[in-house]
Each structure stands twice: as C-alpha cells, then as structure tokens.
Coordinates of C-alpha atoms in Angstrom, one line a residue:
Chain A
M163 CA 14.5 38.1 10.8
K164 CA 11.6 35.7 11.1
P165 CA 13.5 32.5 11.9
L166 CA 15.3 34.5 14.3
Y167 CA 12.4 35.8 16.0
R168 CA 10.9 32.1 16.2
F169 CA 14.3 30.8 17.7
L170 CA 14.5 33.5 20.2
S171 CA 10.8 32.9 21.3
F172 CA 11.5 29.1 21.5
F173 CA 14.6 30.0 23.4
L174 CA 12.7 31.9 26.0
L175 CA 10.0 29.4 26.2
I176 CA 12.4 26.9 27.2
I177 CA 14.3 28.9 29.8
F178 CA 10.7 29.7 31.2
L179 CA 10.0 26.0 31.6
I180 CA 13.2 25.3 32.9
L181 CA 12.7 28.0 35.7
L182 CA 9.1 27.0 36.4
P183 CA 9.6 24.9 39.3
Q184 CA 11.2 27.6 41.0
L185 CA 8.4 30.0 40.8
I186 CA 6.0 27.5 42.2
T187 CA 6.2 26.8 46.1
K188 CA 3.4 24.3 46.3
D189 CA 4.4 20.6 45.6
Y190 CA 0.8 20.0 44.5
Y191 CA 1.3 22.3 41.6
I192 CA 4.4 20.7 40.6
H193 CA 2.4 17.5 40.7
M194 CA -0.3 19.2 38.3
L195 CA 2.6 20.2 35.8
V196 CA 3.7 16.6 35.6
M197 CA 0.3 15.5 34.9
A198 CA -0.2 18.2 32.3
G199 CA 3.1 16.8 30.8
I200 CA 1.9 13.5 30.6
Y201 CA -1.5 14.6 29.0
S202 CA 0.4 17.0 26.7
M203 CA 2.1 13.6 25.4
L204 CA -1.3 11.8 25.2
A205 CA -3.0 14.6 23.6
Q206 CA -0.3 15.5 20.9
S207 CA 0.3 11.8 20.1
L208 CA -3.6 11.6 19.4
G209 CA -3.4 14.5 17.6
L210 CA -1.3 12.8 14.9
I211 CA -3.9 10.1 14.6
I212 CA -7.1 12.2 14.6
G213 CA -6.1 15.9 13.8
F214 CA -3.4 15.0 11.0
T215 CA -4.5 11.7 9.7
G216 CA -8.2 12.2 10.3
Q217 CA -8.7 8.5 11.6
V218 CA -10.8 8.7 14.9
S219 CA -9.5 6.6 17.6
L220 CA -11.4 6.4 20.8
C221 CA -9.0 4.1 22.5
H222 CA -6.0 6.2 23.3
A223 CA -6.2 5.6 26.9
A224 CA -6.1 1.7 26.2
F225 CA -2.6 2.2 24.7
Y226 CA -1.7 4.5 27.6
G227 CA -2.7 1.6 29.8
I228 CA -1.0 -1.0 27.8
G229 CA 2.2 1.1 28.2
A230 CA 1.8 1.4 31.8
Y231 CA 0.9 -2.2 32.6
I232 CA 3.8 -3.6 30.3
S233 CA 6.2 -1.2 32.1
A234 CA 5.0 -2.1 35.5
L235 CA 5.0 -5.7 35.0
L236 CA 8.5 -5.6 33.6
A237 CA 9.7 -3.6 36.7
L238 CA 7.8 -5.8 39.2
N239 CA 8.6 -9.1 37.8
F240 CA 12.0 -8.9 36.3
G241 CA 13.2 -5.7 38.3
L242 CA 14.1 -4.0 35.0
P243 CA 14.6 0.0 35.5
F244 CA 12.3 2.5 33.9
W245 CA 14.9 3.5 31.5
I246 CA 14.3 -0.1 29.7
T247 CA 10.9 -0.6 30.6
F248 CA 9.7 2.7 28.9
W249 CA 11.1 1.4 25.6
F250 CA 9.0 -1.8 25.8
G251 CA 5.9 0.2 27.1
G252 CA 6.2 2.3 24.0
I253 CA 7.1 -0.4 21.5
G254 CA 4.5 -2.8 22.9
A255 CA 1.8 -0.4 22.8
G256 CA 2.8 0.5 19.2
V257 CA 2.8 -3.2 18.2
V258 CA -0.5 -3.7 19.7
A259 CA -1.9 -0.6 17.8
Y260 CA -0.2 -1.8 14.6
L261 CA -2.0 -5.3 14.7
F262 CA -5.2 -3.7 15.8
G263 CA -4.9 -1.0 12.9
C264 CA -4.4 -3.7 10.3
L265 CA -8.0 -5.1 11.3
V266 CA -9.8 -1.9 11.6
L267 CA -8.2 0.9 9.9
K268 CA -10.0 -0.1 6.7
L269 CA -13.1 1.4 8.4
K270 CA -14.1 5.0 8.2
G271 CA -15.6 7.7 10.4
H272 CA -18.5 6.4 12.9
F273 CA -17.5 2.8 12.3
L274 CA -13.8 3.2 13.3
A275 CA -14.8 5.3 16.3
I276 CA -17.4 2.7 17.5
T277 CA -14.9 -0.2 17.0
T278 CA -11.9 1.7 18.5
A279 CA -14.2 2.6 21.5
L280 CA -15.1 -1.3 22.0
F281 CA -11.3 -2.0 21.6
G282 CA -10.8 0.5 24.6
I283 CA -13.6 -1.3 26.6
M284 CA -12.1 -4.7 25.8
V285 CA -8.7 -3.8 27.1
T286 CA -10.1 -2.5 30.3
L287 CA -12.0 -5.7 30.7
I288 CA -8.9 -7.9 30.2
L289 CA -6.9 -5.6 32.7
D290 CA -9.7 -6.1 35.1
N291 CA -10.2 -10.1 34.7
W292 CA -6.7 -11.3 34.0
T293 CA -6.0 -11.5 37.8
E294 CA -2.9 -13.9 37.7
L295 CA -1.2 -11.1 35.8
T296 CA -2.6 -7.8 36.4
K297 CA -4.2 -8.4 39.8
G298 CA -7.5 -7.0 38.5
P299 CA -9.1 -4.1 40.2
M300 CA -6.8 -4.3 42.9
G301 CA -4.1 -2.8 40.6
L302 CA -0.4 -3.0 40.8
P303 CA 1.3 -1.3 43.9
G304 CA 5.0 -1.0 44.6
I305 CA 6.1 0.2 41.1
P306 CA 9.8 1.3 41.6
N307 CA 10.9 4.8 40.9
P308 CA 13.3 5.5 37.9
S309 CA 16.7 4.3 39.1
P310 CA 19.1 7.5 39.8
I311 CA 21.1 8.9 36.8
Q312 CA 24.1 11.0 37.0
L313 CA 24.2 13.7 34.8
P314 CA 27.2 16.0 34.5
G315 CA 26.7 18.5 37.3
V316 CA 23.5 17.0 38.7
K317 CA 22.4 13.8 40.0
L318 CA 18.7 13.1 39.5
Q319 CA 17.3 10.8 42.3
F320 CA 13.8 11.0 41.5
A321 CA 12.6 11.5 45.0
S322 CA 10.9 14.9 44.4
R323 CA 8.4 16.1 42.1
T324 CA 10.7 18.6 40.5
E325 CA 13.0 16.1 39.4
Y326 CA 9.9 14.1 37.5
Y327 CA 8.8 17.7 36.1
Y328 CA 12.4 18.0 34.2
L329 CA 11.9 14.2 33.0
I330 CA 8.6 14.6 31.6
L331 CA 9.8 17.9 30.1
V332 CA 12.6 16.2 28.3
F333 CA 10.1 13.4 27.1
V334 CA 7.4 15.8 25.9
L335 CA 10.2 17.9 24.0
L336 CA 11.4 14.9 22.3
M337 CA 8.2 13.8 21.3
A338 CA 7.1 17.0 20.0
F339 CA 10.4 17.3 18.2
V340 CA 9.7 13.8 16.5
I341 CA 5.8 14.8 15.8
Y342 CA 7.1 18.2 14.3
R343 CA 9.3 16.5 11.9
I344 CA 6.8 14.0 10.8
I345 CA 4.0 16.5 10.1
H346 CA 6.3 18.6 8.2
S347 CA 7.8 15.7 6.0
Q348 CA 6.4 13.8 3.2
I349 CA 5.0 11.4 5.6
G350 CA 3.0 14.0 7.2
E351 CA 1.9 15.5 3.8
A352 CA 0.5 11.9 3.0
M353 CA -1.3 11.9 6.4
I354 CA -2.9 15.4 5.7
A355 CA -3.8 14.3 2.2
I356 CA -5.6 11.1 3.7
R357 CA -7.4 13.3 6.2
E358 CA -8.6 15.7 3.5
N359 CA -9.6 13.3 0.8
E360 CA -8.7 9.6 0.9
E361 CA -9.8 8.8 -2.6
V362 CA -7.7 11.4 -4.2
A363 CA -4.8 10.6 -1.9
Q364 CA -5.0 7.0 -3.4
S365 CA -5.4 8.2 -7.0
I366 CA -1.9 10.0 -6.8
G367 CA -0.2 7.0 -5.6
I368 CA -0.3 7.4 -1.8
N369 CA -0.6 3.9 0.0
T370 CA -3.2 5.0 2.4
M371 CA -3.4 2.0 4.5
R372 CA 0.4 2.3 5.3
F373 CA 0.3 5.8 6.2
K374 CA -2.7 5.2 8.4
L375 CA -0.9 2.3 10.3
A376 CA 2.0 4.6 10.8
A377 CA 0.0 7.3 12.3
F378 CA -1.8 4.9 14.5
S379 CA 1.2 2.9 15.6
I380 CA 3.3 5.9 16.3
G381 CA 0.7 8.0 18.1
S382 CA -0.3 4.9 20.2
G383 CA 3.4 4.2 20.9
F384 CA 4.0 7.6 22.4
A385 CA 0.8 7.0 24.5
G386 CA 2.5 3.8 25.7
V387 CA 5.6 5.7 26.7
A388 CA 3.4 8.4 28.7
G389 CA 1.7 5.2 30.3
S390 CA 5.2 4.0 31.6
F391 CA 6.1 7.4 33.0
Y392 CA 2.7 7.6 34.6
A393 CA 3.4 4.0 36.2
H394 CA 6.8 4.8 37.5
Y395 CA 5.6 8.4 38.6
I396 CA 2.3 7.5 40.5
L397 CA 3.9 3.9 41.5
F398 CA 0.5 2.5 41.4
I399 CA -1.8 1.4 38.4
S400 CA -5.2 0.0 38.2
P401 CA -7.5 -0.4 35.4
I402 CA -9.7 2.6 36.2
S403 CA -7.3 5.1 34.9
F404 CA -7.3 3.8 31.5
T405 CA -10.9 3.6 30.6
L406 CA -13.1 5.1 27.7
P407 CA -13.8 8.2 30.0
E408 CA -10.1 8.9 30.0
S409 CA -9.9 8.3 26.3
I410 CA -12.6 10.9 25.9
N411 CA -10.8 13.3 28.3
I412 CA -7.6 13.1 26.1
L413 CA -9.9 13.6 23.0
V414 CA -11.6 16.4 24.5
M415 CA -8.0 18.1 25.5
M416 CA -6.9 17.6 21.7
I417 CA -10.1 19.3 20.2
F418 CA -10.0 22.2 22.9
G419 CA -6.4 23.2 22.0
G420 CA -7.1 22.7 18.1
M421 CA -6.4 19.2 16.7
Q422 CA -5.2 20.3 13.3
T423 CA -2.4 22.3 14.9
F424 CA 1.0 21.2 16.2
V425 CA 0.8 23.1 19.6
G426 CA -2.8 23.0 19.9
P427 CA -3.3 19.7 21.8
I428 CA -0.4 20.7 24.0
V429 CA -2.1 23.7 25.0
G430 CA -5.4 22.0 25.5
A431 CA -4.0 19.4 27.7
I432 CA -2.3 22.0 29.9
T433 CA -5.3 24.3 30.1
L434 CA -7.7 21.5 30.9
T435 CA -5.5 20.0 33.4
F436 CA -5.3 23.2 35.4
L437 CA -8.8 24.6 34.6
P438 CA -10.6 22.0 36.9
E439 CA -8.3 23.2 39.8
F440 CA -9.3 27.0 39.1
L441 CA -12.8 26.1 39.1
R442 CA -12.5 24.6 42.8
M443 CA -13.4 28.2 44.2
T444 CA -17.0 27.4 42.8
G445 CA -17.4 24.6 45.0
A446 CA -20.1 22.0 44.3
L447 CA -20.7 23.5 40.8
R448 CA -17.2 22.8 39.8
L449 CA -17.7 19.9 37.4
T450 CA -21.0 21.3 36.0
L451 CA -19.2 24.5 35.2
Y452 CA -16.1 22.6 33.5
G453 CA -18.7 20.6 31.5
L454 CA -20.4 23.8 30.4
A455 CA -17.3 25.6 29.5
L456 CA -16.1 22.5 27.3
M457 CA -19.3 22.6 25.5
L458 CA -19.3 26.4 24.8
L459 CA -15.9 26.3 23.6
I460 CA -16.4 23.4 21.3
I461 CA -19.8 25.2 19.9
F462 CA -18.0 28.6 19.4
L463 CA -14.4 27.5 18.5
P464 CA -14.7 24.0 16.7
S465 CA -11.2 24.4 15.6
G466 CA -9.8 24.8 19.0
I467 CA -8.1 27.8 20.7
V468 CA -4.9 27.6 18.6
G469 CA -7.0 26.6 15.5
A470 CA -9.1 29.7 15.9
I471 CA -5.9 32.1 16.2
K472 CA -4.6 30.5 13.4
E473 CA -7.7 31.0 11.4
K474 CA -8.0 34.7 12.3
W475 CA -4.3 35.3 11.2
F476 CA -4.9 33.4 8.1
S477 CA -7.9 35.1 7.1
Q478 CA -6.3 38.7 7.8
Y479 CA -3.3 37.6 5.5
E480 CA -5.7 36.5 2.7
K481 CA -7.5 39.9 2.9
S482 CA -4.2 42.1 2.6
Chain B
M102 CA 2.0 -2.4 -28.4
A103 CA -0.9 -0.5 -26.8
L104 CA -0.1 1.8 -23.9
L105 CA -3.2 0.4 -22.2
E106 CA -5.3 -2.4 -23.2
I107 CA -8.6 -3.5 -21.8
R108 CA -9.5 -7.0 -22.4
E109 CA -12.9 -8.2 -22.2
V110 CA -13.8 -6.3 -19.1
T111 CA -16.8 -7.2 -17.3
K112 CA -18.3 -5.6 -14.2
R113 CA -21.7 -6.1 -12.5
F114 CA -23.6 -4.3 -9.8
G115 CA -25.9 -6.9 -8.5
G116 CA -28.2 -7.5 -11.3
L117 CA -26.9 -4.5 -13.2
I118 CA -24.4 -5.1 -16.0
A119 CA -22.3 -2.0 -16.0
L120 CA -19.7 -3.3 -18.4
S121 CA -19.9 -6.4 -20.5
G122 CA -17.0 -7.7 -22.4
F123 CA -15.5 -4.2 -22.9
K124 CA -12.7 -4.1 -25.2
L125 CA -10.3 -1.0 -26.0
E126 CA -6.8 -0.1 -26.8
V127 CA -5.2 3.3 -26.0
Q128 CA -2.3 4.2 -27.9
Q129 CA 0.8 5.9 -26.8
G130 CA 0.5 9.9 -27.4
E131 CA -3.2 10.1 -28.5
I132 CA -6.0 11.8 -27.0
L133 CA -9.0 9.3 -26.8
G134 CA -12.5 10.5 -26.0
L135 CA -14.9 7.9 -24.1
I136 CA -18.5 8.9 -24.5
G137 CA -21.8 7.7 -23.9
P138 CA -25.3 8.3 -22.3
N139 CA -25.5 8.4 -18.6
G140 CA -25.0 5.1 -16.9
S141 CA -23.4 3.7 -20.0
G142 CA -20.3 2.7 -17.8
K143 CA -17.7 5.2 -18.6
T144 CA -17.0 6.3 -15.0
T145 CA -17.0 2.2 -14.1
T146 CA -14.2 1.9 -16.9
F147 CA -12.1 4.7 -15.1
N148 CA -12.8 2.9 -11.7
V149 CA -11.7 -0.5 -13.1
I150 CA -8.6 0.8 -14.8
T151 CA -7.4 2.9 -11.8
G152 CA -8.3 0.0 -9.3
F153 CA -11.1 1.6 -7.4
L154 CA -13.2 -1.2 -8.6
K155 CA -12.3 -4.9 -9.1
P156 CA -13.7 -6.2 -12.5
D157 CA -15.6 -9.5 -12.5
G158 CA -14.0 -10.7 -15.6
G159 CA -11.4 -9.5 -18.0
K160 CA -7.9 -7.8 -17.8
V161 CA -6.5 -4.5 -17.6
I162 CA -2.9 -4.5 -19.3
F163 CA -0.5 -1.2 -18.9
E164 CA 2.7 -1.2 -20.8
G165 CA 2.5 -5.1 -21.4
E166 CA 1.8 -5.5 -17.6
D167 CA -1.3 -7.1 -16.0
I168 CA -2.6 -4.3 -13.3
T169 CA -5.9 -6.0 -12.9
G170 CA -6.9 -6.0 -9.3
L171 CA -4.0 -4.0 -8.0
Q172 CA -4.5 -1.3 -5.1
P173 CA -5.3 2.1 -6.6
Y174 CA -2.2 3.7 -5.2
A175 CA -0.1 0.8 -6.9
I176 CA -1.7 1.6 -10.1
A177 CA -1.0 5.3 -9.8
K178 CA 2.6 4.5 -9.0
K179 CA 2.8 2.8 -12.3
G180 CA 1.9 6.3 -14.0
V181 CA -1.8 5.8 -14.5
I182 CA -3.3 9.0 -12.8
R183 CA -6.9 9.9 -12.8
T184 CA -9.2 12.9 -12.0
F185 CA -12.6 12.6 -10.3
Q186 CA -15.8 14.0 -11.7
L187 CA -16.6 16.1 -9.0
A188 CA -13.1 17.5 -9.0
N189 CA -12.3 16.1 -5.6
L190 CA -9.5 18.0 -4.1
F191 CA -7.9 18.4 -0.8
F192 CA -10.3 21.3 0.0
D193 CA -8.8 22.7 2.9
L194 CA -5.4 23.2 1.7
T195 CA -4.1 25.8 -0.6
V196 CA -3.9 25.3 -4.3
L197 CA 0.0 25.2 -4.0
D198 CA -0.2 22.6 -1.3
N199 CA -2.5 20.4 -3.3
V200 CA 0.1 20.3 -6.3
L201 CA 3.0 19.7 -3.8
I202 CA 1.2 16.5 -2.2
G203 CA 0.9 15.4 -5.8
F204 CA 4.6 15.1 -6.0
H205 CA 4.4 12.4 -3.2
N206 CA 5.9 9.5 -5.3
L207 CA 8.6 11.5 -6.7
S208 CA 10.3 12.0 -3.5
K209 CA 13.6 10.4 -3.2
I210 CA 14.3 11.2 0.5
T211 CA 14.4 9.0 3.4
M212 CA 12.8 9.2 6.9
L213 CA 16.2 9.8 8.4
D214 CA 16.6 12.9 6.1
E215 CA 13.3 14.1 7.1
L216 CA 13.9 13.7 10.8
L217 CA 17.5 15.3 10.7
N218 CA 16.3 18.0 8.1
T219 CA 19.3 17.2 6.0
R220 CA 20.8 19.3 3.0
S221 CA 19.4 16.8 0.5
R222 CA 16.0 17.3 1.9
R223 CA 15.9 21.0 1.8
K224 CA 17.4 20.8 -1.9
E225 CA 14.7 18.4 -2.9
K226 CA 12.0 20.7 -1.5
K227 CA 13.2 23.6 -3.2
E228 CA 13.4 21.5 -6.4
L229 CA 9.8 20.4 -5.9
L230 CA 8.7 24.0 -5.3
G231 CA 10.0 25.1 -8.5
R232 CA 8.4 22.3 -10.3
A233 CA 5.1 23.0 -8.5
M234 CA 5.4 26.8 -9.7
E235 CA 6.1 25.4 -13.3
I236 CA 2.7 23.4 -13.3
L237 CA 0.8 26.3 -11.7
Q238 CA 2.0 28.6 -14.7
L239 CA 1.2 25.8 -17.2
T240 CA -2.2 25.6 -15.8
E241 CA -2.8 29.4 -15.3
L242 CA -3.2 28.7 -11.6
D243 CA -0.4 30.8 -10.4
S244 CA -2.2 33.9 -9.4
H245 CA -4.4 31.6 -7.2
K246 CA -1.8 29.7 -5.4
E247 CA -2.3 31.2 -1.9
K248 CA -6.1 30.3 -2.1
L249 CA -7.6 27.3 -0.3
A250 CA -8.8 24.8 -3.0
K251 CA -12.6 25.3 -1.6
N252 CA -12.5 28.9 -2.3
L253 CA -12.0 28.3 -6.1
S254 CA -14.8 28.4 -8.6
A255 CA -16.0 25.1 -10.3
G256 CA -13.8 25.9 -13.4
W257 CA -10.6 26.4 -11.6
R258 CA -11.3 23.4 -9.3
K259 CA -11.4 21.2 -12.4
T260 CA -8.1 22.8 -13.4
L261 CA -6.6 22.3 -10.3
A262 CA -7.6 18.6 -10.5
I263 CA -5.5 18.4 -13.7
A264 CA -2.6 20.1 -12.0
V265 CA -2.4 17.6 -9.2
A266 CA -2.7 14.7 -11.4
L267 CA 0.2 16.3 -13.5
A268 CA 2.3 16.6 -10.4
A269 CA 1.9 12.7 -9.9
N270 CA 3.9 12.3 -13.1
P271 CA 1.3 10.3 -15.3
K272 CA 2.1 8.4 -18.6
L273 CA -1.5 8.0 -18.9
L274 CA -4.0 10.6 -17.6
L275 CA -7.8 9.7 -17.2
L276 CA -9.9 12.8 -17.1
D277 CA -13.5 12.3 -15.8
E278 CA -15.6 15.2 -17.4
P279 CA -13.0 17.9 -17.3
V280 CA -14.8 20.6 -19.0
C281 CA -18.5 19.6 -18.1
T282 CA -20.6 22.5 -17.0
L283 CA -18.0 25.1 -17.5
S284 CA -18.1 28.5 -19.0
P285 CA -17.1 28.5 -22.6
A286 CA -13.7 30.4 -21.8
R287 CA -12.8 28.1 -19.2
V288 CA -13.6 25.0 -21.7
A289 CA -11.2 26.6 -24.2
S290 CA -8.4 27.1 -21.7
I291 CA -8.8 23.6 -20.3
I292 CA -8.9 22.1 -23.8
N293 CA -5.8 24.1 -24.5
L294 CA -4.1 22.6 -21.4
I295 CA -5.1 19.0 -22.5
M296 CA -3.3 19.5 -25.8
K297 CA -0.3 20.8 -24.0
V298 CA -0.2 17.9 -22.0
R299 CA -0.4 15.7 -24.8
D300 CA 2.3 17.4 -26.7
S301 CA 4.6 16.9 -23.6
G302 CA 4.1 13.1 -24.2
V303 CA 1.5 12.2 -21.9
T304 CA -1.4 9.9 -23.4
V305 CA -4.8 11.2 -22.4
M306 CA -8.1 9.4 -22.2
L307 CA -11.3 11.4 -21.2
I308 CA -14.9 11.1 -20.5
E309 CA -17.0 13.9 -21.8
H310 CA -20.7 14.9 -22.1
N311 CA -19.7 18.2 -24.0
M312 CA -19.9 16.7 -27.6
R313 CA -18.5 19.7 -29.3
A314 CA -15.2 19.6 -27.3
I315 CA -14.8 15.9 -27.8
M316 CA -15.5 16.2 -31.7
D317 CA -13.0 18.9 -32.1
Y318 CA -9.9 17.7 -30.1
C319 CA -9.8 14.0 -29.5
D320 CA -7.7 11.8 -32.1
R321 CA -10.1 9.0 -31.6
I322 CA -13.5 8.4 -29.8
A323 CA -14.9 5.3 -28.4
V324 CA -18.6 5.3 -27.8
L325 CA -20.2 3.0 -24.8
N326 CA -23.7 2.2 -24.3
F327 CA -25.2 -0.1 -21.7
G328 CA -21.7 -1.4 -20.9
K329 CA -20.8 -2.4 -24.4
K330 CA -18.6 -0.6 -26.9
I331 CA -20.7 0.3 -30.1
A332 CA -18.2 2.3 -32.1
D333 CA -14.5 3.2 -32.0
G334 CA -12.7 5.3 -34.5
S335 CA -11.9 8.9 -35.6
P336 CA -14.5 11.5 -34.8
E337 CA -15.7 11.9 -38.3
R338 CA -16.4 8.3 -38.5
V339 CA -18.3 8.0 -35.1
K340 CA -20.3 11.1 -35.9
R341 CA -21.6 9.3 -39.3
N342 CA -22.2 6.0 -37.2
R343 CA -25.9 5.1 -37.3
E344 CA -26.0 3.2 -33.9
V345 CA -24.2 6.2 -32.1
I346 CA -26.6 8.6 -33.5
D347 CA -29.7 6.5 -32.3
A348 CA -27.9 5.8 -28.8
Y349 CA -26.4 9.1 -28.0
L350 CA -26.3 11.9 -30.3
G351 CA -30.1 11.7 -31.1
M352 CA -29.6 14.2 -33.9

C-alpha cells in the first residue's frame, strides 16, 4: 500500500505543478515561481554539500556565478545556444569546484567556512575587475533566450515566462532525481558517514577525500547549471548577483527548509522566495520582519521545517 | 609469516617519545593483548598501524606488504579495522544504519546501477541487510536495531563499534579498550563476542586496562612502558615478569 500511496501523491504533485501557471494570472508571480525554481536548484545542491556531507561551503553563489558567466560568454562570443552552454556552465563550475576542493577540503568546520567565503569574495573580485572579459560591474547585457525547441505537440519559444517555468521545472525535477539517487546510494551513505564522523568513516575504509570532492563538485556543478539558466532567463548578469550575501541567502533557505532532508532545501527555497513578497503588506518593516522570522525559525526549529516534521514523526514512531 | 609485523617503530610528539623502536609480531588467529600504564603508547601504536599517524621511523608490514604511511581508508581496505577508545560511532543514525555503512567496501555495484536502481543493486541491498541482521544477532544488538546510536548505553555503544568493525570485513581487528568502564555482565558478553570473532578466523589485537579480562582470555600479551616493549609472552609468564610488576601491575 505504501509505495502506491507515495507514487500517487508524487503523481498528483506533478499534475499540480504542471497546472500551476494556469491558476496564476499575474505574470509577476510566474516570475517568482521561476526564481523559486532556480533557488530550489541552488539550495538542494548546497544541501548535498552541507546537509549530507557536512562540508560547510559559503561560496555557492560563486559557482552559480561561474556557471552564469561561462554560459553568457559562450553565448555572446561564440553564439552557442543555451542547450549547449548550460552543459559548459555546469561542468565548468564543477571542475573549478573540484580543483578548489582538492586544496581546501582537508580543512574542517570554521576553517573551511572562512576559506570558502574568501573564495566567494575572490570570484566576485575577479568578475568585477577582469573588465576585458566580464565587462566588470557593468555586467553582460544581451544574452540570448534559449533557442526554440520543437516538442511533440508544442513548440517552446521561450517568449513568455510560463515557458521558462516549465523548463526550470524539468531542470529541478532532473536534478532532484539525481540527488535523490545519490543520497540513497552507497555514495550517499559514505557522505552521511563523513558528516556523522569522519574518523570512523576512514576506519571502515571510506576514502573520505574522494566523497567530499564528489559532493562538492556535483553540488557546485548543479549551481553552475542554475547560473546558466539564470543568465538565459534574466538576459543580463553582473557580479552583484553572485556575492557572499547571495551565498548566505542560499544557505538560509537550505537551513530553513531542513538541510539534512531531501525535500527540505526545496521547501525552504520556495518559502523564502515568496515570504518577502507576502511581507510587502507590512511596508517599511518588511525586511526587519523577514530577518526576525528567519532568526526565530532557526532558534526554534534548528533542523528546519521538514526536519522538524520528520523528527516529530520519528519520535512518535519510536514511542509506539 | 606473521600476519602483522611492527618493525622498530618510533613516534615522537615534539620532545615526547611515544614509541621508541617498538617491535611486535601478531600471529594469524590469536588474541593479542597490548597493555601498559597511561601514556605508554598503546593507542599511538594503533594509530600508527591504521595510518591515522605517520611513524617517524620503522615499518608496519601487513601480510608481507609494507603499509607504512598509507591513508587510513587504504589500510582499512586491506582488512585492518580498528575501533576507537571512546566508541566513536555515527551517533545520529540507527544501529542498523551504522552496521550497513560498515559494509561500504564490500559493495560491487556501480554508480550506473545506483542511478538506475537495477536489479543487481536491489539484490545486493537485500543481501547486505541479511548480513547486517546476522551481525546484529551475533552481537546481541538485534533488539536495539531501530535505536539511534546516541541513545545507546556505554556498553552497547562499545558493542556497536565492534559490530560496525565486523561489517567492514576485518582480517585483523584492533580493539581500543573494548570493555573498559563497563558493567561485569557487559564485559562477559563482549569477551564472549571477541572469542567468537576469533573463532571465525579473525585475528584480534586489543588494548585493555581491565587486567582480569586480559589475563584470562588473551593468547599472548605484550606490555608497553614509556614507548618501549618490556615484555611479550603468555599471560602466565607476563604476570610473573619482574619489570611488568614494577611498571604496571604494582602488586
């Protein structure tokens, strides 16, 4: 009965997500949904690194930016379509993460956090100052839309936000599938072992460096793909979108939803994309209230929304 | 040929000499006790054997192969598995999951199998679950299998640490104080477990403070004092050794 129940609720969720744009009349809210999709990718990929492998990375926005810039530069300079550039964006960000990870993943805890934060700042500085390539703070305008694709029955032009919504939906679902499979595999088991106790993990033969690198490169690679999508959606990028505060924003989304759970980061990303909008009715106090809400949640629900629900369910289960 | 050979191993921490020219051979199928006062270099010996510390001099030979200076995971893959003094575990996971993670190196499935959830993957998962249950039964942990490791008592934690080590398929099992500070009933049950493990063909080397446990169950005992081996032989002989009595037993 249980797998059937699961399958059914998943099926209904997909139907709901497909019909969602029909229920929304305001174009702006569709835009918010697309952004929620991008942040879902960022938060969940960061969840693989921090939530499951326990390696604190404060430079996720840097890989998001690396993906966006690689993609935008390839599109602008070589006229490559999005369907090719997003691969380069993702793989490029993954390769940079791998090389950087070889240097820093020996570090633990605070040291790793500070080093990755500094790396994030360094990437922003490079984007800001390598003006021949990146045009610096002026940013890169005129990035092309994804070229139209013909699917059986429909032709996607990428002229309306709704089409972008469906594209990001496919991206999020594919990434979620890959991450789900990873965390429920031997690889995910090894990653969790590293998070729980690196020494014991080594003592039973887990090559901890290898799995830390895998988590870091795969997670950062997905951030790069999200960056590519962002570049070809907003059609303009500048270094300001990929700074340390953005990394922290992604981090907060992940913690808010529940970083040690599979769906948590996505729930966090969606909630925190929309929450500031709903707080608009409070006027000038908006960001203060937003900050306060975040602090209270982290104090009272340290394992996040989904984490807290799971814990509750688990403790009931243990009592019975 | 000895299963494990420690050749003239020296380890310094700054000015402190933790091990100096330490020599020891571990024979296939024995239970070897390593005893000595606090700070005599017992845990350092384990750390050097398992690669958690690099020795300043000397060699560690396992099954005729030089394993000195290899990474801990690589040494574990060769079949040298250790436990830690403080019963380090994956505390936020269940007892069953702790043991399942212990199987890490036994898996033959590939990433592609994992991504596609193939039949061989599901078959292997089932097999490993069966083996985990066998280990839990052997260690009498089966009634605790759904508990989180952090909710176990000290005695069961030490038992679980051994269970995780057994899952990793050891040829040589290094136990760091497996019965220290435990209640007599738990001590008896863990010693019983260690005997069973040895009878299944695993060589055991253990560090212990609990002298009585050591004397009765070890085939051989080596005594360390200030990083030097001062005695090595059957429990009866070691018990009568003058130097050992002075250094350690104090009786």
